[in-house]
Amino acid sequence: MVHPFGNVPRQTPKQFLYSGNSQHLCNPYQSASDNHVVPQHHYTMKSHSPYAGSEDHETHKQYTLDSSAGSGCSRHDSPSSQSFHTGSSSPLSHEDSHSGSTNGNGSPVSASCVTEDPTDLKQKLKDLEAVMLGTDSVDSLEISVANQLSLEPEKWGHMMSMPKGTLKELLIACARAVEQNNSFAIDLMIPELRKMVSVSGEPLERLGAYMVEGLVARLASSGNSIYKALKCKEPKSSDLLSYMHFMYEACPYFKFGYMSANGAIAEAVKEEDRIHIIDFHIAQGAQWISLLQALAARPGGPPFVRITGIDDSVSAYARGGGLELVGRRLSHIAGLYKVPFQFNAVAISGNEVEEGHLGILPGEAVAVNFTLELHHIPDETVSMANHRDRILRLVKGLSPKVLTLVEQESNTNTAPFAQRFAETLDYYTAIFESIDLALPRDDRERINMEQHCLAREIVNLVACEGEERVERHEVFGKWKARLMMAGFRPSPLSALVNATIKTLLQSYSPDYKLAERDGVLYLGWKNRPLIVSSAWH
């Protein structure tokens, strides 16, 4: 067989340690409800200036995030896209960020939680210290209250000194305050966090800008209206493709997923004359170019290849057109390599797929691909229909030669809000650190890439609940349980795939680590596993 990535010597992948955090372990599958307290304290995000493209601010050395209330956003092509814009203001407006609600008499109602009631104020101070320090000891704060009760409420923000802590500690404390609906602590911490974050700073400062934005978006609404507090003005599709290309080249995450999945498919269908690949999120179709090239060089001639590309209409924006663009591109490439080829477009979301959409024909060897997509399909915690497990059972009914699964190694599906926030912070810190190594901090392309390709995922994880939260990652142990319940069995990735990925990583930082366990590949940054690739039959 001619491998899709050429002949490379087998090398032993370097092992890396796994965090002791239970979120990263392969735990038995279990489901739980997401019971979150949605704060009723309302915030709005005000823009200091109208939306402008990046070219309007070339003279700024310091970039910050700026959003305003507006219509909701939708997930775009992988990598996901998010449209924040840069300006000279901070991630949250330096103006009053509280809502301008009014009371029954038409007079403005202050959004401040500091009141003139000493008893109420003492309780709020206790709440704040409990959030920040994890203790009920408030003697020092009570003394301060006793001495300062005569101050007007608006002066309390200046008199109160924020408990000292790192940016990470303050972010987690603020998330805990949001979960507890502690509006007094939130009022103190959000302005402080706003001063500590920047989209052109260190990795945690850049990530923190989007985490704070997510917290404010969460506070701005409740229920199904949560994410609609963000105004999403998409870049031109050509610019978005450029940002996605930067992301693809800067880090090996997508290359790892594409190469490992292609290797598993090539191995599974090496004796077949008719191949039908079903891709549940085909995006630009770039994954299949190298596989078509490899199949063209197969001894005895190439097989007939049919690709069914599934993608919802939202991704058409990133492509600048519908799935017919993907079909034409792949047909052209297949023609260059003299591979008999047919493309079947299914322009619906993955959770809507039924067997009739797939056009299965007798005599075909079926390969099904899920690359960073299955976590977008809602499960039993979102809908009684449980499309995630339904789709896996449907695919099993097709008797595929192979199913390839590439997913983020993260636990954000059923975790309570504060735990999910901490997991998101930990996971994306590693991603931002790896980007920091590849691109300068003041590089505008890096800023655009992070805003349009990563920020949407982050804000969705923090701000949204229910059907509006589409980012619902699970660790490999849970995916394994789902697949096995659907009737699948592991199909270990070959040593050739391992060696190919190892060769790929040699062109990147040694901080990228590759680990193999029971035929499953993990790609990580330092000691944090980030992406896992597996194959099933």
Coordinates of C-alpha atoms in Angstrom, one line a residue, residues 17-459:
L17 CA 2.5 13.1 31.5
Y18 CA -1.2 13.6 32.1
S19 CA -2.6 16.0 34.6
G20 CA -3.9 14.6 37.8
N21 CA -7.1 16.6 37.2
S22 CA -9.9 14.1 37.0
Q23 CA -11.4 16.1 34.1
H24 CA -8.6 14.7 31.9
L25 CA -9.0 11.1 32.7
C26 CA -10.8 8.5 30.7
N27 CA -13.7 8.1 33.1
P28 CA -16.6 5.7 32.4
Y29 CA -19.3 7.5 30.5
Q30 CA -21.9 9.1 32.7
S31 CA -24.5 11.8 32.0
A32 CA -25.7 14.5 34.2
S33 CA -27.9 17.5 33.9
D34 CA -26.4 21.0 33.6
N35 CA -28.0 22.8 36.4
H36 CA -26.8 26.4 36.3
V37 CA -27.9 29.4 38.1
V38 CA -28.4 32.2 35.5
P39 CA -27.7 35.6 37.0
Q40 CA -30.4 38.2 36.7
H41 CA -28.0 41.1 37.2
H42 CA -28.0 42.7 33.7
Y43 CA -25.0 44.1 31.9
T44 CA -24.7 45.7 28.5
M45 CA -21.6 46.1 26.4
K46 CA -21.1 49.5 24.9
S47 CA -18.9 50.3 21.9
H48 CA -16.6 53.3 22.1
S49 CA -16.6 53.6 18.3
P50 CA -18.4 52.1 15.3
Y51 CA -17.1 48.7 14.1
A52 CA -14.1 49.2 11.9
G53 CA -11.8 46.7 10.1
S54 CA -8.3 46.1 11.3
E55 CA -6.8 48.5 8.8
D56 CA -8.5 51.4 10.7
H57 CA -6.2 50.9 13.7
E58 CA -2.8 50.2 12.3
T59 CA -1.1 52.8 14.5
H60 CA -2.3 51.2 17.8
K61 CA 0.4 49.1 19.6
Q62 CA -2.1 47.9 22.2
Y63 CA -5.1 46.0 21.0
T64 CA -8.1 45.3 23.1
L65 CA -11.5 43.7 22.7
D66 CA -14.7 45.7 22.2
S67 CA -18.2 44.4 21.7
S68 CA -21.7 45.8 21.8
A69 CA -25.1 44.4 22.1
G70 CA -26.7 43.1 19.0
S71 CA -27.9 40.1 17.1
G72 CA -26.7 36.6 17.8
C73 CA -24.0 34.6 16.1
S74 CA -23.7 31.2 14.5
R75 CA -20.9 28.7 14.3
H76 CA -18.8 28.8 11.2
D77 CA -16.3 26.5 9.5
S78 CA -13.7 24.6 11.4
P79 CA -11.7 26.3 12.9
S80 CA -14.7 28.1 14.3
S81 CA -15.0 31.8 13.6
Q82 CA -15.8 34.7 15.8
S83 CA -16.0 38.3 14.9
F84 CA -14.8 40.6 17.6
H85 CA -13.2 43.8 16.4
T86 CA -10.2 45.7 17.7
G87 CA -10.3 49.3 18.9
S88 CA -8.7 51.5 21.5
S89 CA -11.1 50.5 24.3
S90 CA -11.0 47.7 26.8
P91 CA -12.8 44.3 26.5
L92 CA -15.6 45.9 28.6
S93 CA -16.6 49.5 28.3
H94 CA -14.9 51.8 30.7
E95 CA -18.3 53.5 30.9
D96 CA -21.0 52.2 33.2
S97 CA -21.7 48.7 32.1
H98 CA -25.0 48.3 33.9
S99 CA -28.3 48.1 32.2
G100 CA -30.3 51.2 31.9
S101 CA -33.5 49.7 33.3
T102 CA -36.1 51.8 35.0
N103 CA -38.5 51.4 37.8
G104 CA -42.2 51.5 37.7
N105 CA -42.2 55.3 37.9
G106 CA -39.9 55.7 34.9
S107 CA -36.9 56.7 37.0
P108 CA -33.6 54.9 36.4
V109 CA -32.9 52.0 38.7
S110 CA -29.3 51.8 39.8
A111 CA -27.6 48.6 38.9
S112 CA -25.2 48.9 41.8
C113 CA -25.5 46.3 44.5
V114 CA -24.0 48.5 47.2
T115 CA -26.9 49.9 49.3
E116 CA -27.2 52.2 52.2
D117 CA -28.5 49.4 54.4
P118 CA -25.5 48.5 56.8
T119 CA -26.9 44.9 57.3
D120 CA -27.2 44.3 53.6
L121 CA -23.7 45.8 53.0
K122 CA -22.1 43.6 55.6
Q123 CA -23.7 40.5 54.1
K124 CA -22.4 41.5 50.6
L125 CA -18.9 41.9 52.0
K126 CA -19.1 38.5 53.5
D127 CA -20.2 37.1 50.2
L128 CA -17.3 38.8 48.5
E129 CA -14.6 37.5 50.9
A130 CA -16.2 34.0 50.7
V131 CA -15.8 34.0 46.9
M132 CA -12.3 35.4 46.8
L133 CA -10.8 33.7 49.9
G134 CA -13.0 30.7 50.4
T135 CA -13.5 31.7 54.1
D136 CA -16.3 33.0 56.2
S137 CA -14.0 35.1 58.3
V138 CA -15.0 38.8 57.8
D139 CA -13.7 40.5 60.9
S140 CA -11.4 42.9 59.1
L141 CA -14.2 43.7 56.6
E142 CA -16.7 44.3 59.3
I143 CA -14.4 46.8 61.0
S144 CA -14.0 48.6 57.7
V145 CA -17.8 48.6 57.3
A146 CA -18.2 50.1 60.8
N147 CA -15.7 52.8 60.1
Q148 CA -17.0 53.7 56.6
L149 CA -20.8 53.4 56.7
S150 CA -21.2 57.1 56.3
L151 CA -19.6 57.0 52.8
E152 CA -22.0 57.3 49.9
P153 CA -22.4 54.0 47.9
E154 CA -20.5 55.2 44.8
K155 CA -17.4 55.7 46.9
W156 CA -17.3 52.2 48.1
G157 CA -15.6 50.9 44.9
H158 CA -12.7 53.2 45.7
M159 CA -12.5 52.3 49.4
M160 CA -12.6 48.6 48.9
S161 CA -9.3 47.1 48.0
M162 CA -9.5 44.0 45.8
P163 CA -8.1 40.9 47.3
K164 CA -4.8 40.2 45.7
G165 CA -4.6 37.3 43.2
T166 CA -3.3 36.3 39.9
L167 CA -5.3 36.9 36.7
K168 CA -6.2 33.2 36.6
E169 CA -7.3 33.2 40.3
L170 CA -9.5 36.3 39.7
L171 CA -11.1 34.9 36.6
I172 CA -12.0 31.7 38.4
A173 CA -13.3 33.7 41.4
C174 CA -15.4 35.9 39.1
A175 CA -16.9 32.8 37.4
R176 CA -17.7 31.4 40.9
A177 CA -19.4 34.7 41.7
V178 CA -21.4 34.5 38.5
E179 CA -22.5 30.9 39.3
Q180 CA -23.6 32.1 42.8
N181 CA -25.3 35.1 41.4
N182 CA -23.2 37.3 43.7
S183 CA -23.6 40.6 41.9
F184 CA -21.7 42.6 44.5
A185 CA -18.5 40.5 43.9
I186 CA -19.1 40.7 40.2
D187 CA -19.3 44.5 40.3
L188 CA -15.9 44.7 42.0
M189 CA -14.1 42.0 40.0
I190 CA -15.2 42.8 36.4
P191 CA -13.6 46.3 36.3
E192 CA -10.4 44.8 37.9
L193 CA -10.2 42.0 35.4
R194 CA -10.8 44.5 32.6
K195 CA -7.6 46.3 33.5
M196 CA -5.6 43.0 33.5
V197 CA -6.5 41.6 30.1
S198 CA -5.5 42.5 26.5
V199 CA -5.7 40.8 23.1
S200 CA -2.1 41.8 22.5
G201 CA -0.7 40.6 25.8
E202 CA 0.7 37.4 27.2
P203 CA -1.2 34.2 26.4
L204 CA -3.3 34.3 29.6
E205 CA -4.0 38.0 29.2
R206 CA -5.3 37.4 25.6
L207 CA -7.4 34.5 26.6
G208 CA -8.7 36.4 29.6
A209 CA -10.0 39.1 27.3
Y210 CA -12.4 36.6 25.7
M211 CA -13.2 34.9 29.0
V212 CA -14.3 38.2 30.5
E213 CA -16.3 39.0 27.4
G214 CA -18.0 35.6 27.9
L215 CA -18.8 36.4 31.5
V216 CA -20.3 39.8 30.6
A217 CA -22.3 38.2 27.8
R218 CA -23.6 35.6 30.2
L219 CA -24.7 38.4 32.6
A220 CA -26.3 40.4 29.8
S221 CA -29.1 37.8 29.3
S222 CA -30.7 34.6 30.5
G223 CA -32.0 31.4 28.9
N224 CA -32.2 31.3 25.2
S225 CA -31.2 35.0 24.8
I226 CA -27.7 34.6 26.3
Y227 CA -25.3 34.9 23.4
K228 CA -27.4 37.5 21.6
A229 CA -25.8 40.2 23.8
L230 CA -22.8 39.9 21.5
K231 CA -22.7 41.8 18.2
C232 CA -21.1 39.7 15.6
K233 CA -20.0 41.4 12.4
E234 CA -18.3 38.8 10.3
P235 CA -15.2 39.6 8.3
K236 CA -15.2 39.1 4.5
S237 CA -15.2 35.4 3.6
S238 CA -11.8 35.8 2.0
D239 CA -10.4 37.3 5.2
L240 CA -11.9 34.6 7.3
L241 CA -10.3 32.0 5.0
S242 CA -7.0 33.7 5.6
Y243 CA -7.4 33.7 9.4
M244 CA -8.3 30.0 9.2
H245 CA -5.2 29.3 7.1
F246 CA -3.0 31.1 9.7
M247 CA -4.5 28.9 12.4
Y248 CA -3.9 25.8 10.3
E249 CA -0.2 26.7 9.7
A250 CA 0.6 28.1 13.1
C251 CA -0.3 25.0 15.1
P252 CA -0.4 21.3 14.1
Y253 CA -3.8 20.5 15.6
F254 CA -5.8 20.3 12.4
K255 CA -3.0 18.7 10.5
F256 CA -2.7 16.0 13.2
G257 CA -6.5 15.3 12.9
Y258 CA -6.5 15.2 9.1
M259 CA -3.4 13.0 8.8
S260 CA -4.3 10.5 11.5
A261 CA -7.9 10.1 10.1
N262 CA -6.7 9.8 6.5
G263 CA -4.2 7.2 7.6
A264 CA -6.8 5.1 9.3
I265 CA -9.2 5.3 6.3
A266 CA -6.4 4.4 3.8
E267 CA -5.5 1.4 5.8
A268 CA -9.2 0.2 6.2
V269 CA -10.0 0.5 2.4
K270 CA -6.7 -0.6 0.9
E271 CA -8.3 -3.6 -0.8
E272 CA -11.5 -1.9 -1.9
D273 CA -12.4 -0.9 -5.5
R274 CA -15.3 1.4 -4.5
I275 CA -15.0 3.8 -1.6
H276 CA -17.7 6.0 -0.1
I277 CA -16.4 8.6 2.4
I278 CA -19.1 10.4 4.5
D279 CA -17.7 13.5 6.1
F280 CA -19.9 15.0 8.8
H281 CA -18.3 18.5 8.5
I282 CA -16.5 18.8 5.2
A283 CA -15.7 22.5 5.6
Q284 CA -13.4 23.3 2.6
G285 CA -12.7 19.7 1.8
A286 CA -9.0 20.2 2.3
Q287 CA -8.7 17.0 4.3
W288 CA -9.3 14.8 1.3
I289 CA -6.7 16.2 -1.1
S290 CA -3.8 14.1 0.2
L291 CA -6.0 11.0 0.4
L292 CA -7.0 11.3 -3.2
Q293 CA -3.3 11.7 -4.1
A294 CA -2.4 8.6 -2.2
L295 CA -5.3 6.5 -3.7
A296 CA -4.1 7.6 -7.2
A297 CA -0.8 5.9 -6.5
R298 CA -2.2 2.7 -5.3
P299 CA -0.8 -0.5 -7.0
G300 CA -3.4 -1.7 -9.6
G301 CA -4.8 1.7 -10.1
P302 CA -7.1 4.0 -8.0
P303 CA -10.5 3.0 -6.8
F304 CA -13.8 4.8 -7.5
V305 CA -14.2 7.4 -4.8
R306 CA -17.5 9.0 -3.7
I307 CA -17.5 11.7 -1.0
T308 CA -20.7 12.8 0.7
G309 CA -20.0 16.2 2.3
I310 CA -22.3 17.2 5.1
D311 CA -22.3 20.9 6.3
D312 CA -24.9 23.3 7.4
S313 CA -25.6 26.5 5.5
V314 CA -23.8 28.7 8.0
S315 CA -20.4 27.3 6.7
A316 CA -21.2 28.6 3.2
Y317 CA -20.2 32.1 4.4
A318 CA -16.7 31.0 5.2
R319 CA -16.4 29.3 1.8
G320 CA -17.9 32.2 0.0
G321 CA -20.5 29.8 -1.4
G322 CA -22.3 26.5 -1.0
L323 CA -21.1 22.9 -1.0
E324 CA -21.0 22.9 -4.8
L325 CA -17.7 24.8 -4.5
V326 CA -16.3 22.0 -2.5
G327 CA -17.5 19.5 -5.0
R328 CA -16.0 21.4 -7.9
R329 CA -12.7 21.7 -6.2
L330 CA -12.4 18.0 -5.2
S331 CA -13.6 16.9 -8.6
H332 CA -10.9 19.0 -10.2
I333 CA -8.2 17.5 -8.0
A334 CA -9.4 14.0 -8.5
G335 CA -9.3 14.6 -12.3
L336 CA -5.7 15.8 -12.0
Y337 CA -4.8 12.5 -10.2
K338 CA -7.0 10.5 -12.5
V339 CA -9.2 9.1 -9.7
P340 CA -12.8 8.3 -10.7
F341 CA -14.8 10.6 -8.5
Q342 CA -18.3 11.7 -7.5
F343 CA -19.4 14.3 -4.9
N344 CA -22.7 14.2 -3.0
A345 CA -23.6 17.4 -1.2
V346 CA -25.8 17.3 1.9
A347 CA -26.4 20.9 3.1
I348 CA -27.8 20.3 6.5
S349 CA -26.5 20.2 10.1
G350 CA -25.1 16.9 11.4
N351 CA -27.9 16.3 13.9
E352 CA -30.5 16.4 11.0
V353 CA -28.9 13.6 9.0
E354 CA -31.0 10.5 8.2
E355 CA -29.9 7.4 6.3
G356 CA -31.8 8.6 3.2
H357 CA -29.5 11.6 2.9
L358 CA -26.4 9.5 2.5
G359 CA -27.2 7.5 -0.7
I360 CA -25.5 4.3 0.3
L361 CA -25.1 1.9 -2.6
P362 CA -24.4 -1.9 -2.6
G363 CA -20.8 -2.9 -2.9
E364 CA -19.3 0.3 -1.5
A365 CA -16.8 0.3 1.3
V366 CA -18.1 3.0 3.7
A367 CA -15.8 5.3 5.7
V368 CA -17.3 7.8 8.1
N369 CA -15.3 10.8 9.3
F370 CA -16.0 13.0 12.4
T371 CA -13.2 15.6 12.7
L372 CA -13.8 18.1 15.5
E373 CA -17.5 17.9 14.8
L374 CA -19.3 15.3 16.9
H375 CA -19.2 17.5 20.0
H376 CA -21.4 20.0 18.1
I377 CA -24.2 17.4 17.8
P378 CA -26.5 17.7 20.9
D379 CA -26.8 14.8 23.3
E380 CA -29.3 13.8 25.9
T381 CA -28.5 16.8 28.2
V382 CA -29.8 19.1 25.4
S383 CA -32.6 17.2 23.8
M384 CA -34.5 14.0 24.5
A385 CA -33.8 13.1 20.9
N386 CA -30.2 12.6 21.9
H387 CA -28.9 13.1 18.3
R388 CA -25.3 12.4 19.3
D389 CA -26.0 8.8 20.1
R390 CA -28.7 8.5 17.4
I391 CA -26.1 9.5 14.7
L392 CA -23.7 6.9 16.0
R393 CA -26.3 4.2 15.9
L394 CA -27.3 5.3 12.4
V395 CA -23.7 5.1 11.2
K396 CA -23.2 1.7 12.8
G397 CA -26.2 0.5 10.8
L398 CA -24.3 1.4 7.6
S399 CA -21.7 -1.3 8.5
P400 CA -18.7 1.0 7.8
K401 CA -15.2 -0.3 7.3
V402 CA -14.0 2.5 9.6
L403 CA -15.2 5.4 11.6
T404 CA -12.6 8.1 12.4
L405 CA -13.1 10.4 15.4
V406 CA -10.9 13.4 16.2
E407 CA -12.0 15.5 19.2
Q408 CA -10.7 18.0 21.7
E409 CA -9.7 16.3 25.0
S410 CA -11.8 18.5 27.2
N411 CA -14.7 18.1 29.6
T412 CA -17.2 20.9 29.0
N413 CA -20.5 19.1 28.2
T414 CA -22.2 18.3 31.5
A415 CA -19.8 20.1 34.0
P416 CA -21.3 22.7 36.2
F417 CA -20.6 26.3 35.1
A418 CA -17.6 27.1 37.4
Q419 CA -16.0 23.8 36.6
R420 CA -16.6 24.3 32.9
F421 CA -15.1 27.8 33.1
A422 CA -12.0 26.5 34.8
E423 CA -11.6 23.7 32.3
T424 CA -12.0 26.1 29.4
L425 CA -9.4 28.4 30.9
D426 CA -7.0 25.5 31.4
Y427 CA -7.5 24.1 27.9
Y428 CA -7.3 27.3 25.9
T429 CA -4.3 28.6 27.9
A430 CA -2.4 25.7 26.3
I431 CA -3.7 26.7 22.9
F432 CA -2.8 30.3 23.3
E433 CA 0.7 29.4 24.6
S434 CA 1.4 27.3 21.6
I435 CA 0.2 30.1 19.3
D436 CA 2.4 32.6 21.2
L437 CA 5.5 30.5 20.2
A438 CA 4.6 30.7 16.5
L439 CA 3.5 34.3 16.0
P440 CA 4.6 37.6 17.6
R441 CA 2.2 39.1 20.2
D442 CA 1.9 42.4 18.2
D443 CA 1.2 40.6 14.9
R444 CA -2.2 41.8 13.7
E445 CA -2.7 38.5 11.8
R446 CA -2.4 36.6 15.1
I447 CA -4.9 38.9 16.8
N448 CA -7.4 38.5 13.9
M449 CA -6.8 34.7 13.9
E450 CA -7.5 34.4 17.6
Q451 CA -10.5 36.6 17.5
H452 CA -12.1 35.0 14.5
C453 CA -11.0 31.3 14.9
L454 CA -11.0 30.8 18.7
A455 CA -12.9 33.5 20.5
R456 CA -16.3 32.3 19.3
E457 CA -15.7 28.9 20.9
I458 CA -14.6 30.4 24.1
V459 CA -17.5 32.9 24.5

